[in-house]
Coordinates of C-alpha atoms and ligand atoms in Angstrom, one line a residue:
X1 CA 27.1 8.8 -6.9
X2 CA 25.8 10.1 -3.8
X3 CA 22.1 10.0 -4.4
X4 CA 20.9 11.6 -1.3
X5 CA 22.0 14.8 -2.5
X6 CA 21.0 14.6 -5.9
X7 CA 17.8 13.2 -5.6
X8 CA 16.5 13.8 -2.2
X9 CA 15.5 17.7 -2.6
X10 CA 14.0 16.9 -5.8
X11 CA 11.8 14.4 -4.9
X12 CA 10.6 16.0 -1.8
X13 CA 9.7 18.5 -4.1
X14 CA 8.2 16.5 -6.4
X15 CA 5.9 14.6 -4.0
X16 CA 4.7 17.9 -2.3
X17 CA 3.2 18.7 -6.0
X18 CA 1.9 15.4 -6.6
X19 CA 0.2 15.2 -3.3
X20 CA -2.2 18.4 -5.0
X21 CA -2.5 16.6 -8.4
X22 CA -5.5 14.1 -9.3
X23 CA -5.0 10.4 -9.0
X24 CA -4.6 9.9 -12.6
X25 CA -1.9 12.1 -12.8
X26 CA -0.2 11.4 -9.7
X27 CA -0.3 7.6 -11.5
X28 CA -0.3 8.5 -14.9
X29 CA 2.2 6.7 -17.7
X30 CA 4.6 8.4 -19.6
X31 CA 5.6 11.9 -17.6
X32 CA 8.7 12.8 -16.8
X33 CA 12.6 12.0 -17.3
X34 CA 12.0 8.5 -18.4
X35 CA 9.5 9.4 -20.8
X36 CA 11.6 12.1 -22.1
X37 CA 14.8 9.5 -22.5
X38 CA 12.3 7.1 -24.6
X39 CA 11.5 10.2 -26.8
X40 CA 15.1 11.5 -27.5
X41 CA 16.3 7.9 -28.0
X42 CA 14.1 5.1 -28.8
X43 CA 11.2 6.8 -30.0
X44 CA 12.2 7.0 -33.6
X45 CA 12.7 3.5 -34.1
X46 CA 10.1 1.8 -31.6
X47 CA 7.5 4.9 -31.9
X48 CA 6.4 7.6 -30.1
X49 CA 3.8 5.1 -28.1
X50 CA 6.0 1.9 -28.1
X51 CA 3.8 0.8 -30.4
X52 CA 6.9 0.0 -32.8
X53 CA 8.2 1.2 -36.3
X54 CA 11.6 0.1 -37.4
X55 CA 11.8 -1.5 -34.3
X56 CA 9.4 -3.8 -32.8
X57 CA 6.4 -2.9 -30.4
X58 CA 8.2 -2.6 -26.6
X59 CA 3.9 -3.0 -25.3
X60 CA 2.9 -6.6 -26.8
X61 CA 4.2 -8.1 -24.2
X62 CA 6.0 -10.3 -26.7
X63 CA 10.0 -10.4 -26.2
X64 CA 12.5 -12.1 -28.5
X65 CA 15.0 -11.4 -26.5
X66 CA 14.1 -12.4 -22.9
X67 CA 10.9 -11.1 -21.0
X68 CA 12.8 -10.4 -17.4
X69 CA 13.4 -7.4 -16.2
X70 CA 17.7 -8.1 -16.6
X71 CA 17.2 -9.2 -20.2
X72 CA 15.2 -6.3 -20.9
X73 CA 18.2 -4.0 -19.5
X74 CA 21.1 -6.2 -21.5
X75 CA 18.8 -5.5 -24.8
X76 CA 19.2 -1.7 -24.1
X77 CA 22.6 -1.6 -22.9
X78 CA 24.8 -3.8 -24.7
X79 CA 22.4 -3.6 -28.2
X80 CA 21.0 -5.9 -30.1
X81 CA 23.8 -5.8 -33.1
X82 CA 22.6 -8.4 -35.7
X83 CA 19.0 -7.2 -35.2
X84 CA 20.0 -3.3 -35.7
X85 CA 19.4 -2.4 -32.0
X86 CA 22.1 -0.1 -31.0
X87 CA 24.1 -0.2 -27.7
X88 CA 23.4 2.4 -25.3
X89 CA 26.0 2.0 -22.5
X90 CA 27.8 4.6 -23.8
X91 CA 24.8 7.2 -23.1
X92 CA 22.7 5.8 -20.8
X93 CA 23.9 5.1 -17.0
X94 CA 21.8 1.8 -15.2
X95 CA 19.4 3.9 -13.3
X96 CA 18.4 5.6 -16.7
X97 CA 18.1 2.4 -18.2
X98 CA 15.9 0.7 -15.0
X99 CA 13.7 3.6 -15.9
X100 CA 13.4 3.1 -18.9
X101 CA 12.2 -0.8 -18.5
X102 CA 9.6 0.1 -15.9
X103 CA 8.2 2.6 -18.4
X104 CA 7.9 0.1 -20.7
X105 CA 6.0 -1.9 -18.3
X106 CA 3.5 1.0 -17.4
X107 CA 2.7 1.7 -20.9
X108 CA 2.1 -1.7 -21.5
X109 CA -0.2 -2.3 -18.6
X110 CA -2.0 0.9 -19.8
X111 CA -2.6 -0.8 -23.2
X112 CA -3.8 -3.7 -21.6
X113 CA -5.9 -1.5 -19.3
X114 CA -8.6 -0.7 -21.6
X115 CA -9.6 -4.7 -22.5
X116 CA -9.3 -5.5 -18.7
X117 CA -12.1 -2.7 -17.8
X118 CA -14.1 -4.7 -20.1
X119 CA -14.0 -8.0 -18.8
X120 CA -14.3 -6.8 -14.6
X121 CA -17.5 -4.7 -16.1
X122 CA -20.4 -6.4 -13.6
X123 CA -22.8 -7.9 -16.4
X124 CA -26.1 -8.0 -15.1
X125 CA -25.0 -6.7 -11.8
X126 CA -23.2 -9.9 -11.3
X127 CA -19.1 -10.1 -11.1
X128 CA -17.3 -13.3 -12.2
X129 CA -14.3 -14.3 -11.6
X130 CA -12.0 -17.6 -11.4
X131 CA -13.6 -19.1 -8.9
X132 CA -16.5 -17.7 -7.4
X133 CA -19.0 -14.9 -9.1
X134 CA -20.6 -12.7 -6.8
X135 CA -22.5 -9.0 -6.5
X136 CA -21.8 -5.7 -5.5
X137 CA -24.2 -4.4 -2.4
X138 CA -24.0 -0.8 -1.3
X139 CA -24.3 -0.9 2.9
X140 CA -23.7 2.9 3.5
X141 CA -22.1 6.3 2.5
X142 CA -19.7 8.7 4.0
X143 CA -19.8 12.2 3.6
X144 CA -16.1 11.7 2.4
X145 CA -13.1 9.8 1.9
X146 CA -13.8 6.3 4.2
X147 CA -10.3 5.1 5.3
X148 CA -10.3 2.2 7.7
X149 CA -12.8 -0.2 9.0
X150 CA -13.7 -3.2 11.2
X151 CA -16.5 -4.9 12.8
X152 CA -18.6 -5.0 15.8
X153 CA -19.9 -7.7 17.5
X154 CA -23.5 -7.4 16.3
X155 CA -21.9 -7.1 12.4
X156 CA -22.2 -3.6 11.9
X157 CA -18.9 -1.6 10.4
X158 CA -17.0 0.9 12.1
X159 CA -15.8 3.0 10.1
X160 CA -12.9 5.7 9.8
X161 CA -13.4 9.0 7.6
X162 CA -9.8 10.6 6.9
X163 CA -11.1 14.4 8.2
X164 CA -12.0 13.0 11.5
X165 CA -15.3 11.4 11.6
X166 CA -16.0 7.8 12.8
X167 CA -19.2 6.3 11.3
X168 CA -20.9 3.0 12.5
X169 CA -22.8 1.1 9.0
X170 CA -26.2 -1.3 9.7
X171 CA -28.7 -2.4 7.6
X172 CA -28.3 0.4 5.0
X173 CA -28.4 3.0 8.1
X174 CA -25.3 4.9 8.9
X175 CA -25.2 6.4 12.7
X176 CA -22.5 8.8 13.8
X177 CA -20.5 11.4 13.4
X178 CA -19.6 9.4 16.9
X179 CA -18.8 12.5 19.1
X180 CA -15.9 13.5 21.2
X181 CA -13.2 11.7 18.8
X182 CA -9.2 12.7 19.0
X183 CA -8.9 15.8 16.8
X184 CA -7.3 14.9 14.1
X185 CA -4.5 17.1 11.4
X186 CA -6.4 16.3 8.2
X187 CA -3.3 17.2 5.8
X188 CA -2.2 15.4 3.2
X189 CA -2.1 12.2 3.4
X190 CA -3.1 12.3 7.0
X191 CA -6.6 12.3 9.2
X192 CA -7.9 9.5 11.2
X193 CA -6.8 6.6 9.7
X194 CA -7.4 2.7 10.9
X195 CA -9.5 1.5 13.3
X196 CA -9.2 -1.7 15.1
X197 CA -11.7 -3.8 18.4
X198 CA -9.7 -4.9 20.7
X199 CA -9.7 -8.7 20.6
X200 CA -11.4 -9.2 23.9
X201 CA -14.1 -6.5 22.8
X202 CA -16.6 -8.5 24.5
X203 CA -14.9 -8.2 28.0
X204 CA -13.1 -4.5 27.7
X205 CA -14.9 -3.0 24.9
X206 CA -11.7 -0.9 23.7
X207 CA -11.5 0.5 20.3
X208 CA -8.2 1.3 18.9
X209 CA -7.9 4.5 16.2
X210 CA -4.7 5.7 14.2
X211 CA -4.4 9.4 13.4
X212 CA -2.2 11.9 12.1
X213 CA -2.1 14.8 14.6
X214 CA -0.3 18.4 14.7
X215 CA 1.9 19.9 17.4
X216 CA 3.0 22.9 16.1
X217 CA 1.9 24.8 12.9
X218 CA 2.1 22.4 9.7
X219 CA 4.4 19.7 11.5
X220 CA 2.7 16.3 12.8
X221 CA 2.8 12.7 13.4
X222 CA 1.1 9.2 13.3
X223 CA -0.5 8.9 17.1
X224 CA -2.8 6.0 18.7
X225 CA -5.1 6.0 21.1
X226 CA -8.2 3.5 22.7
X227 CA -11.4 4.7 24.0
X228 CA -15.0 3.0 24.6
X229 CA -17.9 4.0 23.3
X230 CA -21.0 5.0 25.1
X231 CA -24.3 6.1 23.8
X232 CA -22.7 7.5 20.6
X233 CA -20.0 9.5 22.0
X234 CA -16.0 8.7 22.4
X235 CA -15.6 8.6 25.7
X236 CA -12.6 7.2 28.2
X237 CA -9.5 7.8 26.1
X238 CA -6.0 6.3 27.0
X239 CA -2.5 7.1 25.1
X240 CA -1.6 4.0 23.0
X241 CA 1.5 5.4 21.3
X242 CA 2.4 8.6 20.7
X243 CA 6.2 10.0 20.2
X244 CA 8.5 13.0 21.3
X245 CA 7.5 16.1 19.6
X246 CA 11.5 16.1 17.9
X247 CA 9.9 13.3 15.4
X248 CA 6.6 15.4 14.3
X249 CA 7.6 16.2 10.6
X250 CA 6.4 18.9 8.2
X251 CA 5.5 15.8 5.3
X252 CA 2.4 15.7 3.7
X253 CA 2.8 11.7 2.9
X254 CA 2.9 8.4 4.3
X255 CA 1.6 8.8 7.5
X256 CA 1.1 4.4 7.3
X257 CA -1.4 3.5 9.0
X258 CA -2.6 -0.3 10.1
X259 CA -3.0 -1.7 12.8
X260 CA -3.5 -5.9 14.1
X261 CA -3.6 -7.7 17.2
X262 CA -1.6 -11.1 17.3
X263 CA -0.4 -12.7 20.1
X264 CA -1.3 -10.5 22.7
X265 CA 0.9 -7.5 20.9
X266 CA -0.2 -4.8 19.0
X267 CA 1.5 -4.4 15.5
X268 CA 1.5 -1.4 13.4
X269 CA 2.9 0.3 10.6
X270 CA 4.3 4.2 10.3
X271 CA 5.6 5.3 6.5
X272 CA 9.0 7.4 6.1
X273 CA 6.8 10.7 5.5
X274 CA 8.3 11.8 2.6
X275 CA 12.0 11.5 3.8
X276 CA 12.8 8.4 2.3
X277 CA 16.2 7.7 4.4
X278 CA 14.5 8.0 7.7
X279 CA 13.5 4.3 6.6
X280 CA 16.6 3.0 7.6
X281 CA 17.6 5.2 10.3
X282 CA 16.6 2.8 13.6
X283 CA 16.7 5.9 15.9
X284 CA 13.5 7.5 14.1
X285 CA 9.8 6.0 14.0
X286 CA 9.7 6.1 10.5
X287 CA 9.2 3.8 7.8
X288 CA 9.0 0.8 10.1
X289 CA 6.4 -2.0 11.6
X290 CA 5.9 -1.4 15.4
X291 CA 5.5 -4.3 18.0
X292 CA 3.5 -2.7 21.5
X293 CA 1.5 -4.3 24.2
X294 CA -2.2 -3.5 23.7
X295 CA -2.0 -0.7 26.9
X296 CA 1.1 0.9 24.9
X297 CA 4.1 -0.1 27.1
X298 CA 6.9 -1.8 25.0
X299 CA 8.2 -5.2 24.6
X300 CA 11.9 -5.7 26.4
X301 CA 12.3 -8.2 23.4
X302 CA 11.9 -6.1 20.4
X303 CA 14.8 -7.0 18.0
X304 CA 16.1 -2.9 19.0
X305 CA 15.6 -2.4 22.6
X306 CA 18.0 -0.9 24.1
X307 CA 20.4 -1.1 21.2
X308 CA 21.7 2.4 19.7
X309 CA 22.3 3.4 16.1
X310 CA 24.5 6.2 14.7
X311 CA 25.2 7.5 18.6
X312 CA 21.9 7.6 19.4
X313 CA 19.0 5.4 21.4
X314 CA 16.7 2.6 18.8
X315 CA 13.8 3.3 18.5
X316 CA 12.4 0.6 20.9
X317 CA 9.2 -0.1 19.5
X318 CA 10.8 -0.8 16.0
X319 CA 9.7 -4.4 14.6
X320 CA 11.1 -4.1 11.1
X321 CA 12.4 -1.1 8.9
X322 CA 13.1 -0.1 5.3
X323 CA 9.4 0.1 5.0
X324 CA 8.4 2.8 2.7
X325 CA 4.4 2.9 3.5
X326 CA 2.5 0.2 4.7
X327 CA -1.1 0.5 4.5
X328 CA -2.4 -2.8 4.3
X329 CA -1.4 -5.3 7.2
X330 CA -2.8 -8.6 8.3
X331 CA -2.2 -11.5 10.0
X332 CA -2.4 -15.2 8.3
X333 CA -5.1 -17.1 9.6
X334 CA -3.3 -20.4 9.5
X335 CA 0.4 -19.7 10.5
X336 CA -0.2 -16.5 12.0
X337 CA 2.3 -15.2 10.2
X338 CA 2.5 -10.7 9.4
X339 CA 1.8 -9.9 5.7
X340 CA 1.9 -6.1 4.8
X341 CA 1.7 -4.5 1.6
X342 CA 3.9 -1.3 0.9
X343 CA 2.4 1.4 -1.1
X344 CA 6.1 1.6 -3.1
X345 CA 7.3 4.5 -5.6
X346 CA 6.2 4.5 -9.4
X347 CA 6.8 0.7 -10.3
X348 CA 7.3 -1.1 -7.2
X349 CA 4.3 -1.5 -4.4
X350 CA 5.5 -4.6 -2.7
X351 CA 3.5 -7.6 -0.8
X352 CA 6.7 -8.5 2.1
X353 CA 6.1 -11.4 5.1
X354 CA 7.1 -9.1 7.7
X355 CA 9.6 -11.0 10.5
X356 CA 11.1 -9.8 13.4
X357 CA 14.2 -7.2 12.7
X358 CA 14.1 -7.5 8.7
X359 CA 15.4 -5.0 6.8
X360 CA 12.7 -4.3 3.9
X361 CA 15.4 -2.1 1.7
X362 CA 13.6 0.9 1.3
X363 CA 15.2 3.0 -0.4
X364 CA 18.4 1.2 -0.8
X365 CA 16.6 -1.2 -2.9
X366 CA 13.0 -0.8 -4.9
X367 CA 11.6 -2.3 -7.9
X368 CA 10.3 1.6 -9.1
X369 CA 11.2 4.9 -9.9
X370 CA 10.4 8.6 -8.4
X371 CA 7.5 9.7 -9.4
X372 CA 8.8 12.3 -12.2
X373 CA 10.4 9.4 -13.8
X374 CA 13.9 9.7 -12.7
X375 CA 15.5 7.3 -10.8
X376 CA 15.7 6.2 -7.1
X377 CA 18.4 3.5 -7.5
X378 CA 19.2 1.1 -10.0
X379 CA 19.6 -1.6 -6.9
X380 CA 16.9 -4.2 -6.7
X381 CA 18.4 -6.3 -4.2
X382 CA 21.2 -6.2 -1.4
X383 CA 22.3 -8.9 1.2
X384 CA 20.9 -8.4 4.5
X385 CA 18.0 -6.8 2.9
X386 CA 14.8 -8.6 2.0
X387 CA 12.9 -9.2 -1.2
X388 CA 9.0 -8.6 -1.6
X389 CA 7.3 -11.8 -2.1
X390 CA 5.4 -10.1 -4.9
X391 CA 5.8 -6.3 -6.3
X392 CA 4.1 -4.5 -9.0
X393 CA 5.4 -2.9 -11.6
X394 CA 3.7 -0.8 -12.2
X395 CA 1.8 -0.1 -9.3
X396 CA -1.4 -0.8 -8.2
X397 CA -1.2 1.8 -5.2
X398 CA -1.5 -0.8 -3.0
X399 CA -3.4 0.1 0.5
X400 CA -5.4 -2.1 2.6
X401 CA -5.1 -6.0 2.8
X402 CA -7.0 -8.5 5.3
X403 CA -7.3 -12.6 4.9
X404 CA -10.4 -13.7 3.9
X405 CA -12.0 -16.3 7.0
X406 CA -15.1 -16.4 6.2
X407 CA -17.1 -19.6 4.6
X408 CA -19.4 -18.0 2.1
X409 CA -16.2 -18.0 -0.9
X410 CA -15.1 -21.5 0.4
X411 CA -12.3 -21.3 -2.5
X412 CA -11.3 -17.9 -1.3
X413 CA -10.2 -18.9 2.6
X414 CA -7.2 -17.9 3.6
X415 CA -6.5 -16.2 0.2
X416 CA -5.3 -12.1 0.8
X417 CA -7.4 -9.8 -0.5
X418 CA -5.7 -5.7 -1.6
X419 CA -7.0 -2.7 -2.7
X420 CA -5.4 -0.5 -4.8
X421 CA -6.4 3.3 -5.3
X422 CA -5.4 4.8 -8.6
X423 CA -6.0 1.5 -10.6
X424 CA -8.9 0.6 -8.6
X425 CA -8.3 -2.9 -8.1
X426 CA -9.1 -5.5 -5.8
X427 CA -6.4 -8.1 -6.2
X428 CA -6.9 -11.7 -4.7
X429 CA -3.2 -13.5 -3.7
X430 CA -3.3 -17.1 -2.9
X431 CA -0.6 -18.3 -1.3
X432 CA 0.8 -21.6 -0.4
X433 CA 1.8 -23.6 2.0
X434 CA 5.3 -22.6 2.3
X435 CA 4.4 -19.0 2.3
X436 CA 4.7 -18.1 -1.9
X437 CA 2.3 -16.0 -3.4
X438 CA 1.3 -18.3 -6.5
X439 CA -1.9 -16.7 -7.6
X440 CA -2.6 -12.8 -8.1
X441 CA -6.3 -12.3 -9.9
X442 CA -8.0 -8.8 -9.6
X443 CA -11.1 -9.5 -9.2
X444 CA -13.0 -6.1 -9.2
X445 CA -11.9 -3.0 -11.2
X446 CA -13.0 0.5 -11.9
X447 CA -15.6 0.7 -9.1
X448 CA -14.0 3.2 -7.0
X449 CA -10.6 3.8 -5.4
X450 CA -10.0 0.6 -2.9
X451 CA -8.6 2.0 0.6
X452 CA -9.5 -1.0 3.0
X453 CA -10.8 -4.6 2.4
X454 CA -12.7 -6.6 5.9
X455 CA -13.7 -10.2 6.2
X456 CA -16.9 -9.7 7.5
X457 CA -18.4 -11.9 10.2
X458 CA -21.4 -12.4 7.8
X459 CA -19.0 -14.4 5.1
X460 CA -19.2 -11.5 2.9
X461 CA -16.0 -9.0 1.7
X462 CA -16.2 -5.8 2.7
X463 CA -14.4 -3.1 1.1
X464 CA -14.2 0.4 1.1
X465 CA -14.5 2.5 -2.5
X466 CA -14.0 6.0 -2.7
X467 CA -14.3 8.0 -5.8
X468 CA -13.5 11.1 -6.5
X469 CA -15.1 14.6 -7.0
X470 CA -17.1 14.7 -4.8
X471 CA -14.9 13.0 -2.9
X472 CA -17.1 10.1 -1.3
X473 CA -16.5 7.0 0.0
X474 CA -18.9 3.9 0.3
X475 CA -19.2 0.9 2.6
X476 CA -19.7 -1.9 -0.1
X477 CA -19.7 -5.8 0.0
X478 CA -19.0 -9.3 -2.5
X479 CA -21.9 -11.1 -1.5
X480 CA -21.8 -14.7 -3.6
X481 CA -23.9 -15.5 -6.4
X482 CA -24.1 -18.0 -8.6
Ligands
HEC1 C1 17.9 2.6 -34.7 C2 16.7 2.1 -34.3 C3 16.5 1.7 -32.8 C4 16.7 2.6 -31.7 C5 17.1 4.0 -31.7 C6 16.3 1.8 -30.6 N1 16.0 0.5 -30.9 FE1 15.4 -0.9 -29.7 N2 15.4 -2.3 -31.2 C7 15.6 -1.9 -32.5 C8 15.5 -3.1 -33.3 C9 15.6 -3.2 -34.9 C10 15.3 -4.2 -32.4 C11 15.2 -5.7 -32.8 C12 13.9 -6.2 -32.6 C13 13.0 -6.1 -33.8 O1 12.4 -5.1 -34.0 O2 12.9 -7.1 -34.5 C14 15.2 -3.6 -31.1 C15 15.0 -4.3 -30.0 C16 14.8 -3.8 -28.7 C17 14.4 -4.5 -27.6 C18 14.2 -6.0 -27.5 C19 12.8 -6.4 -27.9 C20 12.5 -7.8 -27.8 O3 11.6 -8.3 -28.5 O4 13.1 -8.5 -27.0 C21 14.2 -3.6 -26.6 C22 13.8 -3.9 -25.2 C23 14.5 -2.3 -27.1 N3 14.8 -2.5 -28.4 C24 14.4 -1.1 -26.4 C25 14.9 0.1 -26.9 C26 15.0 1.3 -26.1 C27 14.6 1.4 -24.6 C28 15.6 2.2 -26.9 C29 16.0 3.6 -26.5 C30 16.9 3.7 -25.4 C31 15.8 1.6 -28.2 N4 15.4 0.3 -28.2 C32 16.3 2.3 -29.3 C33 15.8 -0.7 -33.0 C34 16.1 0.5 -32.3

């Protein structure tokens, strides 16, 4: 089946009205195509909440006939005869019946949901968790949505507001709007987005901001730029990265955008804004991990280079690809190795180890669904295309992600900390020495929407919570506590 045609118009569609709807729905179990094939087929025997009948419950998380995703399929397609589970190969295609699986894994994770708010409740103001306990301290408020942040030298954050204001957080007193910031095409998805010091801060005192910006009426594109700043204003701007006007697209999503120094390189991520093949189309800047110097000129090594693809020039500063939207990218303290996290479809954000000239898979191969429950592709894995080192299904709406350095949460070094927005999660991954994730704890929950997670130079996590209505985001920090 050629899916591009079928599915592609659709789910532009589609994302264009979720982008107006509230979180929970945008997240929300149960809508859509898939919920409508559970209701016309299984409903009557497993009940209209999964919460079984004739049938047993498909949300106890108990299986007697395998708990992988594959087994989970075989039950629904080939039947369960002895048991009085009918076959459904006959009516059901693969994608219908991936989509099927994941919404069973939503529901139960929304089951579950209500008994995990309980425990991640703060009693007494303190948090515990496996290893360390610790409490939530407010540093400073936005006047809305907080995006991206980092830290200067004397420990105060910097921090990015997606409509266009940068904010600088001390001792409980914010400072800012900074003045004279790039004007930014707050739309959608998009605004200012990450901020980043320079490495060498001390000596050059550059500060590095990613923004969405327009060119023409309701078309845009991800941009960079450095600048200094002087007695509160934005002064001394340079180009970072910026590209040819024939890539600024009329999507309202997945503008990426993180950015990291390593190695004398700036890395940084772009999503496939809304057009979902551009992720594997090497000619376009989309849906990819960038590799530029720090003053914007481009690496002659970059896995494309001076390669072409379909006729036309590589995009040169393209690192890796089939990237759907990375918002959360660090680098490992110890092996210096790129970890991103990949806000993915419904069912399927994805952790990856991102190496040089991989091929991610998006959207040749996901772990989710489209938003409106129909399917994307009933691939999960190709040759020549990597897997995740850990996906959700479902999602967490996984955004930003930084390595923990610090010494106050000794057990916690080294460990990657992610936010996630709808579920409001902050997850902690340990992972070991041969690069496996082998540990995922969430260790905060329903505090606020988690866009951006900092190791601060204090010891302390920083994160960024938003909530909604009025939209407001907070500078916050896990201070230890016994
Ligand atoms: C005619 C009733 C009936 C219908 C319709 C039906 N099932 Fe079942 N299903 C069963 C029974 C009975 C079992 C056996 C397990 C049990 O309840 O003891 C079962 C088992 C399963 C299992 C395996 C559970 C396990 O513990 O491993 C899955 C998964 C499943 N069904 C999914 C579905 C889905 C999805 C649909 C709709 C496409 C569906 N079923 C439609 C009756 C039904």
């Amino acid at each position: 089946m050629n899916t591009r045609s079928v599915f592609l118009p659709l789910w532009l569609s589609i994302t264009s009205l979720i982008a107006s709807l509230p979180a929970a729905a945008q997240f929300g179990v149960g809508g859509g195509a898939a919920q409508e094939l559970y209701q016309n087929n299984c409903a009557s025997c497993h009940g209209k909440e999964m919460q079984g009948g004739q049938g047993s419950s498909l949300i106890d998380d108990q299986w007697q006939f395998g708990a992988s995703n594959q087994q989970i399929a075989a039950a629904i397609r080939d039947g369960i005869e002895d048991a009085g589970m009918p076959a459904f190969k006959q009516t059901l295609d693969e994608q219908q019946i991936r989509s099927l699986v994941i919404l069973m894994r939503e529901q139960k994770q929304m089951a579950a949901s209500a008994a995990m708010q309980k425990k991640q409740r703060a009693d007494g103001g303190v948090f515990t968790s496996t290893h360390h306990n610790f409490t939530l301290q407010r540093v400073g408020e936005g006047t809305g949505i907080l995006w991206g942040l980092d830290f200067m030298p004397d420990g105060s954050v910097i921090a990015t507001q997606q409509d266009g204001v940068l904010w600088l957080f001390k001792d409980g007193e914010r400072s800012g709007p900074i003045s004279g910031t790039p004007k930014v095409w707050h739309y959608g998805q998009g605004g200012l987005l990450d901020v980043k010091l320079h490495p060498d801060y001390d000596k050059n005192r550059w500060i590095y901001l990613s923004f969405s910006e327009t060119s023409s009426p309701g078309r845009g594109m991800t941009a960079i730029v450095r600048g200094r700043i002087k007695d509160g204003r934005w002064v001394e701007q340079e180009d970072i990265f910026r590209t040819a006007k024939a890539f600024h697209g009329s999507g309202r999503v997945h503008f990426g955008s993180r950015l990291v120094f390593k190695d004398g390189y700036l890395f940084f991520s772009i999503g496939d804004r809304g057009d979902m093949h551009s992720a594997q189309d090497l000619a376009s800047p989309n849906g990819k991990i960038h590799r530029i110097y720090d003053d914007g000129r481009i690496p002659k090594d970059n896995p494309f280079a001076g390669k072409t693809a379909g006729g036309k020039p590589a995009f040169a500063s393209i690192w890796t690809y089939g990237n759907r939207n990375p918002q959360g990218l660090d680098s490992h303290p110890l092996t210096g190795e790129l970890w991103e996290t990949e806000h993915g479809p419904r069912g399927g954000d994805e952790v990856n180890r991102i190496e040089k000239g991989n091929n991610y898979g998006w959207p040749v191969i996901t772990h989710g669904m489209n938003y409106n429950g129909t399917p994307i592709t009933d691939k999960t894995e190709q040759a020549g295309m990597q897997q995740p080192k850990l996906y959700w299904v479902p999602s967490i709406a996984a955004c930003g992600a930084e390595f923990y350095e610090g010494g106050r949460f000794p057990k916690w070094r080294n460990n990657l900390f992610v936010g996630g927005l709808s579920t409001q999660q902050l997850h902690r991954l340990q992972i070991s020495a041969d690069g496996e994730i082998v540990a995922d704890e969430i260790i905060l929950k329903g505090q606020g929407r988690v866009r951006d997670v900092g190791s601060g130079p204090d010891g302390n996590i920083y994160v960024l919570l938003n909530r909604r209505s009025p939209d407001r985001g907070g500078v916050y920090r896990l201070v230890p506590r016994q």
